[in-house]
Each structure stands twice: as structure tokens, then as C-alpha cells.
Amino acid sequence: MLKWPDVLKLAKEGNPAPDRKVTKTEAEWRAQLSPEEYRVTRQAGTERAFSSAMCSLFEPGIYACICCDTVLFDASEKFESGTGWPSFTQPVEANVVAYHFDGPAFLKRVECVCNTCDGHLGHVFPDGPPPSGLRYCMNAVSLKKAAAH
Ligand SMILES: [Zn+2]
């Protein structure tokens, strides 16, 4: 299980290799995604809080990257954060999310991107519930929900 010191270490020293890598041109992403999906995932935008019904859905299932279909989160790790963005305590595997400092490292503001396609997902904060203590604050448009495997 990843905890905050692990996240900081990954952001500082480098992320684990993903199982596969998806690379497309900006034109290809633009053709595949809606304007809002493109703005958030490829230009590191942020959707309006409380803009998605996904925040208050807790049915079993998995959440995959809207860009490349890599499974990122399981509904069992989803919790009600009250922030207006879907929130998770842990990714499904340690190598599906990559971490980068957003701004100077001393601020410890950590951006999350899809480790497979580098799509922007959101940020992770050290104020989540136990046992991980992490809060993955994700943009709903960066994710697509699917039934469990
Ligand atoms: Zn992706």
C-alpha cells in the first residue's frame, strides 16, 4: 500500500515503469476526446467541483483512464471526501499512477497522471482516511466507470 512518504519519494526520484505506454499526438487526442476531457487530461485542467454525478456513486466497479483505458482505481477504494471530486485512497496497482511535483518540491503539491498515457488525473493529498492516509482527488472527466472484471 502506498503512503504519503512513498508518494513523495516517487515524485522526487522517479516513477515505476508502467506495464505499457500509450503515446498519441495532440491532434489524435483532440479527435478522441471531448473538449472538456481534452482540456483536463491533456492540458492539466480542473473541472468544476460537484460537476459530476460520479462523486456520489459508490457501486462496485472499476475506474479506467478516459484516454487509454488503463484501470486506475477500484470502487472499493472510493470514499466520500465532500470536495466535489471523486476521491480514492489507493490505485489498483502502484505503477498505474505517476507522481510529479506541481510547483516547487518544498510545497509538496503532487500531481497525478496516468502512468500509461501521461494524462492528467488530479492531485493526491496526505489527508485521506486510514490505512493509507491518502486522498486521490481526481477529475471525473479523466475517468470512466466500468463493471468489475
Ligand atoms: Zn491513460
XYZ file of C-alpha atoms and ligand atoms in Angstrom:
150
model
C 0.000 0.000 0.000
C 1.279 3.435 -0.909
C 1.516 6.075 1.810
C 2.480 9.738 1.686
C 6.270 9.195 2.098
C 6.123 6.742 -0.844
C 4.300 9.311 -2.994
C 6.886 11.983 -2.184
C 9.715 9.559 -2.944
C 8.196 8.653 -6.332
C 7.640 12.321 -7.214
C 11.229 13.108 -6.253
C 13.166 10.089 -7.519
C 11.066 8.770 -10.385
C 8.038 6.611 -11.031
C 7.881 2.849 -11.644
C 7.650 1.638 -15.242
C 4.083 1.092 -16.470
C 3.033 -2.238 -17.998
C 2.637 -0.477 -21.354
C 2.961 3.008 -22.785
C 0.400 4.813 -24.976
C 1.648 7.774 -26.988
C -0.516 9.839 -29.334
C -0.201 13.218 -30.997
C -2.146 16.199 -29.664
C -4.313 16.016 -32.813
C -5.128 12.359 -32.115
C -6.062 13.110 -28.511
C -8.177 16.042 -29.624
C -10.044 13.816 -32.100
C -10.640 11.097 -29.495
C -11.679 13.216 -26.502
C -14.432 15.741 -25.860
C -13.223 19.354 -25.484
C -13.599 19.144 -21.676
C -11.826 15.763 -21.486
C -9.024 17.148 -23.658
C -8.679 20.303 -21.542
C -8.457 18.367 -18.276
C -6.379 15.344 -19.295
C -4.009 16.785 -21.898
C -3.756 20.381 -20.649
C -3.870 19.678 -16.904
C -7.142 21.494 -16.375
C -9.514 21.110 -13.450
C -13.215 20.501 -13.801
C -15.667 22.459 -11.671
C -16.282 20.888 -8.260
C -19.546 18.948 -7.959
C -19.827 18.826 -11.756
C -20.154 15.050 -11.946
C -22.587 12.504 -10.535
C -19.579 10.197 -10.223
C -18.676 11.839 -6.897
C -21.595 10.309 -5.062
C -21.652 6.921 -6.807
C -20.208 4.064 -4.807
C -21.427 0.973 -6.644
C -18.844 -1.766 -7.193
C -16.784 -1.397 -10.337
C -13.545 -0.103 -11.705
C -12.400 3.297 -12.903
C -10.231 3.447 -16.001
C -8.334 6.269 -17.693
C -10.601 8.076 -20.188
C -7.659 8.359 -22.603
C -6.118 4.878 -22.683
C -8.463 2.522 -20.755
C -5.856 1.547 -18.158
C -7.620 0.521 -14.952
C -6.626 3.003 -12.251
C -8.958 2.645 -9.278
C -11.415 0.187 -7.772
C -14.711 1.398 -6.320
C -13.788 -0.327 -3.044
C -11.124 2.375 -2.539
C -13.535 5.233 -3.268
C -14.789 7.402 -0.420
C -16.942 10.483 0.137
C -14.494 13.339 0.607
C -17.047 16.132 0.374
C -14.748 18.010 -2.013
C -16.887 17.675 -5.135
C -14.344 15.478 -6.908
C -14.279 11.675 -6.928
C -11.789 10.594 -4.265
C -9.874 7.383 -3.719
C -7.457 6.103 -1.081
C -5.283 3.938 -3.331
C -4.733 2.994 -7.006
C -5.270 -0.621 -8.119
C -1.525 -1.103 -8.724
C 1.439 1.001 -7.647
C 2.597 1.504 -11.250
C -0.627 2.768 -12.874
C -0.361 6.331 -11.492
C 2.723 8.543 -11.827
C 3.510 11.462 -9.498
C 5.087 14.820 -10.222
C 5.579 17.859 -8.033
C 3.207 20.593 -9.168
C 5.302 23.649 -8.378
C 8.411 23.694 -6.155
C 9.095 20.419 -4.329
C 9.034 22.039 -0.886
C 5.340 22.837 -1.326
C 4.685 19.088 -1.637
C 1.785 19.637 -4.027
C 1.689 16.404 -6.027
C 0.059 15.979 -9.423
C -1.181 12.541 -10.501
C -1.000 11.466 -14.126
C -1.857 8.211 -15.844
C 1.456 6.342 -15.970
C 0.455 4.746 -19.281
C -0.508 7.816 -21.350
C 0.595 10.757 -19.144
C -2.972 12.080 -18.997
C -3.619 14.468 -16.102
C -5.852 12.912 -13.439
C -5.760 15.309 -10.493
C -3.748 15.600 -7.278
C -3.024 13.446 -4.237
C -3.067 14.792 -0.676
C -1.985 13.334 2.700
C -5.352 13.924 4.393
C -7.232 10.774 3.364
C -8.711 8.131 5.659
C -6.661 5.255 7.137
C -4.982 2.950 6.470
C -3.203 4.699 3.550
C -3.983 8.252 4.677
C -4.055 9.288 1.028
C -6.734 11.229 -0.841
C -6.530 10.900 -4.604
C -8.600 13.895 -5.707
C -9.489 13.061 -9.296
C -11.293 14.807 -12.113
C -14.358 12.748 -13.027
C -13.865 13.509 -16.733
C -10.436 11.838 -16.562
C -12.106 8.574 -15.559
C -14.612 6.158 -17.000
C -16.511 3.711 -14.858
C -16.828 0.095 -15.909
C -18.223 -3.047 -14.356
C -15.741 -5.099 -12.338
C -13.792 -7.740 -14.266
Zn -4.174 6.868 -19.537
